[in-house]
Amino acid sequence: MPPLPKKRWESMAKGLVLGALFTSFLLLLYSYAVPPLHAGLASTTPEDSAPCSPAPSESELVTPANGSAGGCRLRRDIVFLKTHKTASSTLLNILFRFGQKHRLKFAFPSGRNDFDYPTFFARSQVQDYQPGACFNIICNHMRFHYQEVRSLVPPNATFITVLRDPARLFESSFHYFGSLVPFTWKLSSQDKLAEFLQDPDRYYDPNGYNAHYLRNLLFFDLGYDTGLDPSSPQVEEHILEVERRFHLVLLQEYFDESLVLLKDLLCWELEDVLYFKLNARRDSSVPRLSGELYRRATAWNMLDARLYRHFNASFWHKVEAFGRERMAREVAALRSANERMRRICIDGGQAVDAAAIQDSAMQPWQPLGTKSILGYNLKKSIGRRHKQLCRRMLTPEIQYLMDLGANLWVTKLWKLIRDFLRW
């Protein structure tokens, strides 16, 4: 494979320099716009630790739609650790709709669509944060810091997250974020992923810019050290800590089953967990790892592999406790309802390339340098009963955040620059 043309290298170099300067400028502005970090990390006071919502009232005691005995309490206070490349944008849309439906209070990032990722979450990163503030839902990308998050939600808040097969996640992350990781620019073959996996230690720099995207990304998002020896006792301790802190760990590969468990846990209705797949890539841009490369990718992400293995097992224990036959019925009901909404809402019945999306409000955010993320066209004639739900189900993350009141001035400015430079 011949080297990249000189003009393309010059363009990439200019982009990196401009991006670094722009990021530095934004960080400088941000440092003046938000409280100091130590304010967010101050020791807990009685005001901070006081319950921020009353106990559920009798009116919230409802009978489950599945007909199980007794009642369950509708859960409205939710922390969703939004991991990367795990169908988390689809789950985010579900939480946005639920919060909007019940007029709940979201903790939004300040100025952008994540909580200053990849730095650790701090309460001072929340839009318009004031000491003692409490929220119903926290769900944007962050590097998890349990104590900081815990201080912002009621004591009975439900913690959830979603995992994915680490080799498949690595493949997706490599193709989505790879161009933003400078050490990948050394890769010269047409199949950069295969070249990298042949000898990852040759290219990987743990201290390199954006290096976290390309090794043990789940462990990183959960707030742990991704450089641990996989055989270290700390790894098992961290995994057990995740199990104690999170009420439910969903699996991307079994998304419908995960949503059924989530619906049951939160005492929600079927409509609350309906979804369309968001932030999905074109099939042509999603190569599948071969057997040997799959094994190499798994070995390279061994911390994530141990994490996934543990929660894959615990997931199926939950399914067994729920009941296999009952699960099959509820998954069938969810898929049938999703199919019905697809026919009602989506023009053409399927996702389309970015160039074919007619309404700019439905354009999803695209990775740098390519438009590989699919979106949807909303049908023009939708009955009054479904019109609002259809639009909400199809609205991309950035637009939905702004609809809910998030101030994304940094994200919007970055988009203007990208559009101007045609990135």
PDB file of C-alpha atoms in Angstrom, residues 187-336:
ATOM      1  CA  LEU A 187      -0.100   2.563  10.354  1.00  0.00           C
ATOM      2  CA  SER A 188       0.408   2.410   6.595  1.00  0.00           C
ATOM      3  CA  SER A 189      -1.549  -0.618   5.353  1.00  0.00           C
ATOM      4  CA  GLN A 190      -5.074  -0.483   3.980  1.00  0.00           C
ATOM      5  CA  ASP A 191      -6.344  -2.578   6.902  1.00  0.00           C
ATOM      6  CA  LYS A 192      -4.999  -0.480   9.777  1.00  0.00           C
ATOM      7  CA  LEU A 193      -6.860  -2.482  12.403  1.00  0.00           C
ATOM      8  CA  ALA A 194      -5.239  -5.765  11.317  1.00  0.00           C
ATOM      9  CA  GLU A 195      -1.820  -4.113  11.169  1.00  0.00           C
ATOM     10  CA  PHE A 196      -2.239  -2.712  14.670  1.00  0.00           C
ATOM     11  CA  LEU A 197      -3.347  -6.039  16.150  1.00  0.00           C
ATOM     12  CA  GLN A 198      -0.350  -7.861  14.674  1.00  0.00           C
ATOM     13  CA  ASP A 199       1.898  -5.984  17.130  1.00  0.00           C
ATOM     14  CA  PRO A 200      -0.089  -3.485  19.236  1.00  0.00           C
ATOM     15  CA  ASP A 201       2.791  -2.797  21.659  1.00  0.00           C
ATOM     16  CA  ARG A 202       4.813  -1.454  18.747  1.00  0.00           C
ATOM     17  CA  TYR A 203       2.316   1.360  18.149  1.00  0.00           C
ATOM     18  CA  TYR A 204       0.421   1.871  21.398  1.00  0.00           C
ATOM     19  CA  ASP A 205       1.473   4.689  23.724  1.00  0.00           C
ATOM     20  CA  PRO A 206      -0.542   4.600  26.977  1.00  0.00           C
ATOM     21  CA  ASN A 207       0.228   8.284  27.526  1.00  0.00           C
ATOM     22  CA  GLY A 208      -0.617   9.284  23.959  1.00  0.00           C
ATOM     23  CA  TYR A 209      -3.415  11.676  23.085  1.00  0.00           C
ATOM     24  CA  ASN A 210      -6.788   9.841  23.109  1.00  0.00           C
ATOM     25  CA  ALA A 211      -5.014   6.518  23.745  1.00  0.00           C
ATOM     26  CA  HIS A 212      -7.802   5.450  26.122  1.00  0.00           C
ATOM     27  CA  TYR A 213     -10.089   4.816  23.143  1.00  0.00           C
ATOM     28  CA  LEU A 214      -7.949   1.917  21.974  1.00  0.00           C
ATOM     29  CA  ARG A 215      -7.490  -0.286  25.033  1.00  0.00           C
ATOM     30  CA  ASN A 216      -9.891  -1.445  27.748  1.00  0.00           C
ATOM     31  CA  LEU A 217     -12.317   1.402  27.057  1.00  0.00           C
ATOM     32  CA  LEU A 218     -15.024  -0.039  29.324  1.00  0.00           C
ATOM     33  CA  PHE A 219     -12.633  -0.200  32.267  1.00  0.00           C
ATOM     34  CA  PHE A 220     -11.584   3.376  31.531  1.00  0.00           C
ATOM     35  CA  ASP A 221     -15.160   4.688  31.363  1.00  0.00           C
ATOM     36  CA  LEU A 222     -15.880   3.008  34.706  1.00  0.00           C
ATOM     37  CA  GLY A 223     -13.044   5.033  36.204  1.00  0.00           C
ATOM     38  CA  TYR A 224     -10.415   2.339  36.637  1.00  0.00           C
ATOM     39  CA  ASP A 225      -6.735   2.048  35.706  1.00  0.00           C
ATOM     40  CA  THR A 226      -6.498   0.418  32.277  1.00  0.00           C
ATOM     41  CA  GLY A 227      -2.832  -0.430  32.731  1.00  0.00           C
ATOM     42  CA  LEU A 228      -3.404  -3.038  35.430  1.00  0.00           C
ATOM     43  CA  ASP A 229      -2.006  -6.510  34.983  1.00  0.00           C
ATOM     44  CA  PRO A 230      -5.048  -8.676  34.108  1.00  0.00           C
ATOM     45  CA  SER A 231      -4.000 -11.158  36.803  1.00  0.00           C
ATOM     46  CA  SER A 232      -3.865  -8.492  39.513  1.00  0.00           C
ATOM     47  CA  PRO A 233      -6.307  -8.989  42.428  1.00  0.00           C
ATOM     48  CA  GLN A 234      -7.348  -5.375  41.888  1.00  0.00           C
ATOM     49  CA  VAL A 235      -9.082  -6.325  38.664  1.00  0.00           C
ATOM     50  CA  GLU A 236     -11.455  -8.712  40.439  1.00  0.00           C
ATOM     51  CA  GLU A 237     -11.974  -6.142  43.211  1.00  0.00           C
ATOM     52  CA  HIS A 238     -12.996  -3.524  40.655  1.00  0.00           C
ATOM     53  CA  ILE A 239     -15.384  -5.927  38.926  1.00  0.00           C
ATOM     54  CA  LEU A 240     -17.057  -6.789  42.226  1.00  0.00           C
ATOM     55  CA  GLU A 241     -17.269  -3.072  43.026  1.00  0.00           C
ATOM     56  CA  VAL A 242     -19.150  -2.502  39.762  1.00  0.00           C
ATOM     57  CA  GLU A 243     -21.510  -5.315  40.740  1.00  0.00           C
ATOM     58  CA  ARG A 244     -22.210  -3.668  44.113  1.00  0.00           C
ATOM     59  CA  ARG A 245     -22.765  -0.209  42.666  1.00  0.00           C
ATOM     60  CA  PHE A 246     -24.874  -0.982  39.595  1.00  0.00           C
ATOM     61  CA  HIS A 247     -28.356  -2.435  39.885  1.00  0.00           C
ATOM     62  CA  LEU A 248     -28.336  -3.662  36.287  1.00  0.00           C
ATOM     63  CA  VAL A 249     -25.592  -4.109  33.693  1.00  0.00           C
ATOM     64  CA  LEU A 250     -27.113  -4.400  30.221  1.00  0.00           C
ATOM     65  CA  LEU A 251     -25.462  -6.207  27.310  1.00  0.00           C
ATOM     66  CA  GLN A 252     -25.412  -4.692  23.834  1.00  0.00           C
ATOM     67  CA  GLU A 253     -25.584  -8.098  22.164  1.00  0.00           C
ATOM     68  CA  TYR A 254     -28.823  -8.874  24.021  1.00  0.00           C
ATOM     69  CA  PHE A 255     -30.299  -5.414  23.915  1.00  0.00           C
ATOM     70  CA  ASP A 256     -33.965  -6.420  23.819  1.00  0.00           C
ATOM     71  CA  GLU A 257     -33.566  -8.829  26.725  1.00  0.00           C
ATOM     72  CA  SER A 258     -31.696  -6.088  28.591  1.00  0.00           C
ATOM     73  CA  LEU A 259     -34.551  -3.634  28.051  1.00  0.00           C
ATOM     74  CA  VAL A 260     -37.074  -6.168  29.344  1.00  0.00           C
ATOM     75  CA  LEU A 261     -35.017  -6.532  32.536  1.00  0.00           C
ATOM     76  CA  LEU A 262     -34.711  -2.740  32.758  1.00  0.00           C
ATOM     77  CA  LYS A 263     -38.452  -2.255  32.313  1.00  0.00           C
ATOM     78  CA  ASP A 264     -39.095  -4.765  35.081  1.00  0.00           C
ATOM     79  CA  LEU A 265     -36.521  -3.196  37.409  1.00  0.00           C
ATOM     80  CA  LEU A 266     -37.843   0.345  36.938  1.00  0.00           C
ATOM     81  CA  CYS A 267     -41.529  -0.620  36.804  1.00  0.00           C
ATOM     82  CA  TRP A 268     -41.947   1.079  33.430  1.00  0.00           C
ATOM     83  CA  GLU A 269     -44.460   0.552  30.648  1.00  0.00           C
ATOM     84  CA  LEU A 270     -43.664  -1.063  27.298  1.00  0.00           C
ATOM     85  CA  GLU A 271     -43.929   2.297  25.513  1.00  0.00           C
ATOM     86  CA  ASP A 272     -41.132   3.642  27.729  1.00  0.00           C
ATOM     87  CA  VAL A 273     -38.581   1.216  26.266  1.00  0.00           C
ATOM     88  CA  LEU A 274     -39.525   1.332  22.584  1.00  0.00           C
ATOM     89  CA  TYR A 275     -36.591   2.331  20.412  1.00  0.00           C
ATOM     90  CA  PHE A 276     -35.022   2.799  17.017  1.00  0.00           C
ATOM     91  CA  LYS A 277     -31.333   2.055  16.637  1.00  0.00           C
ATOM     92  CA  LEU A 278     -29.462   5.374  16.804  1.00  0.00           C
ATOM     93  CA  ASN A 279     -25.879   6.304  15.955  1.00  0.00           C
ATOM     94  CA  ALA A 280     -25.442   3.145  13.854  1.00  0.00           C
ATOM     95  CA  ARG A 281     -22.806   2.914  11.117  1.00  0.00           C
ATOM     96  CA  ARG A 282     -23.182   1.772   7.515  1.00  0.00           C
ATOM     97  CA  ASP A 283     -22.618  -1.966   7.122  1.00  0.00           C
ATOM     98  CA  SER A 284     -19.854  -1.275   4.608  1.00  0.00           C
ATOM     99  CA  SER A 285     -17.926   0.668   7.262  1.00  0.00           C
ATOM    100  CA  VAL A 286     -18.145  -2.090   9.856  1.00  0.00           C
ATOM    101  CA  PRO A 287     -15.610  -4.811   9.018  1.00  0.00           C
ATOM    102  CA  ARG A 288     -15.955  -7.984  11.039  1.00  0.00           C
ATOM    103  CA  LEU A 289     -12.921  -9.347  12.859  1.00  0.00           C
ATOM    104  CA  SER A 290     -11.730 -12.765  11.747  1.00  0.00           C
ATOM    105  CA  GLY A 291     -11.179 -15.545  14.267  1.00  0.00           C
ATOM    106  CA  GLU A 292      -7.483 -14.801  14.821  1.00  0.00           C
ATOM    107  CA  LEU A 293      -7.932 -11.024  14.898  1.00  0.00           C
ATOM    108  CA  TYR A 294     -10.894 -11.463  17.236  1.00  0.00           C
ATOM    109  CA  ARG A 295      -8.675 -13.419  19.633  1.00  0.00           C
ATOM    110  CA  ARG A 296      -5.960 -10.790  19.387  1.00  0.00           C
ATOM    111  CA  ALA A 297      -8.439  -7.976  20.059  1.00  0.00           C
ATOM    112  CA  THR A 298      -9.797  -9.836  23.082  1.00  0.00           C
ATOM    113  CA  ALA A 299      -6.295 -10.410  24.464  1.00  0.00           C
ATOM    114  CA  TRP A 300      -5.397  -6.751  23.899  1.00  0.00           C
ATOM    115  CA  ASN A 301      -8.474  -5.725  25.912  1.00  0.00           C
ATOM    116  CA  MET A 302      -8.199  -8.377  28.609  1.00  0.00           C
ATOM    117  CA  LEU A 303      -9.425  -6.175  31.471  1.00  0.00           C
ATOM    118  CA  ASP A 304     -12.615  -5.501  29.533  1.00  0.00           C
ATOM    119  CA  ALA A 305     -12.798  -9.196  28.640  1.00  0.00           C
ATOM    120  CA  ARG A 306     -12.765 -10.183  32.309  1.00  0.00           C
ATOM    121  CA  LEU A 307     -15.376  -7.542  33.082  1.00  0.00           C
ATOM    122  CA  TYR A 308     -17.615  -8.679  30.238  1.00  0.00           C
ATOM    123  CA  ARG A 309     -17.237 -12.349  31.107  1.00  0.00           C
ATOM    124  CA  HIS A 310     -18.379 -11.685  34.668  1.00  0.00           C
ATOM    125  CA  PHE A 311     -21.438  -9.653  33.720  1.00  0.00           C
ATOM    126  CA  ASN A 312     -22.376 -11.907  30.845  1.00  0.00           C
ATOM    127  CA  ALA A 313     -22.719 -14.696  33.412  1.00  0.00           C
ATOM    128  CA  SER A 314     -24.637 -12.550  35.910  1.00  0.00           C
ATOM    129  CA  PHE A 315     -26.924 -11.307  33.128  1.00  0.00           C
ATOM    130  CA  TRP A 316     -28.115 -14.816  32.338  1.00  0.00           C
ATOM    131  CA  HIS A 317     -28.615 -15.531  36.022  1.00  0.00           C
ATOM    132  CA  LYS A 318     -31.029 -12.560  36.009  1.00  0.00           C
ATOM    133  CA  VAL A 319     -32.771 -13.924  32.918  1.00  0.00           C
ATOM    134  CA  GLU A 320     -33.200 -17.291  34.621  1.00  0.00           C
ATOM    135  CA  ALA A 321     -34.653 -15.586  37.701  1.00  0.00           C
ATOM    136  CA  PHE A 322     -36.978 -13.558  35.460  1.00  0.00           C
ATOM    137  CA  GLY A 323     -38.100 -16.713  33.645  1.00  0.00           C
ATOM    138  CA  ARG A 324     -37.058 -17.852  30.170  1.00  0.00           C
ATOM    139  CA  GLU A 325     -40.596 -18.228  28.834  1.00  0.00           C
ATOM    140  CA  ARG A 326     -41.670 -14.916  30.283  1.00  0.00           C
ATOM    141  CA  MET A 327     -38.570 -13.296  28.763  1.00  0.00           C
ATOM    142  CA  ALA A 328     -39.378 -14.757  25.341  1.00  0.00           C
ATOM    143  CA  ARG A 329     -42.927 -13.375  25.510  1.00  0.00           C
ATOM    144  CA  GLU A 330     -41.815  -9.900  26.532  1.00  0.00           C
ATOM    145  CA  VAL A 331     -39.036  -9.729  23.949  1.00  0.00           C
ATOM    146  CA  ALA A 332     -41.550 -10.723  21.271  1.00  0.00           C
ATOM    147  CA  ALA A 333     -43.946  -8.008  22.493  1.00  0.00           C
ATOM    148  CA  LEU A 334     -41.149  -5.394  22.430  1.00  0.00           C
ATOM    149  CA  ARG A 335     -40.049  -6.333  18.914  1.00  0.00           C
ATOM    150  CA  SER A 336     -43.624  -6.326  17.666  1.00  0.00           C
TER     151      SER A 336
END
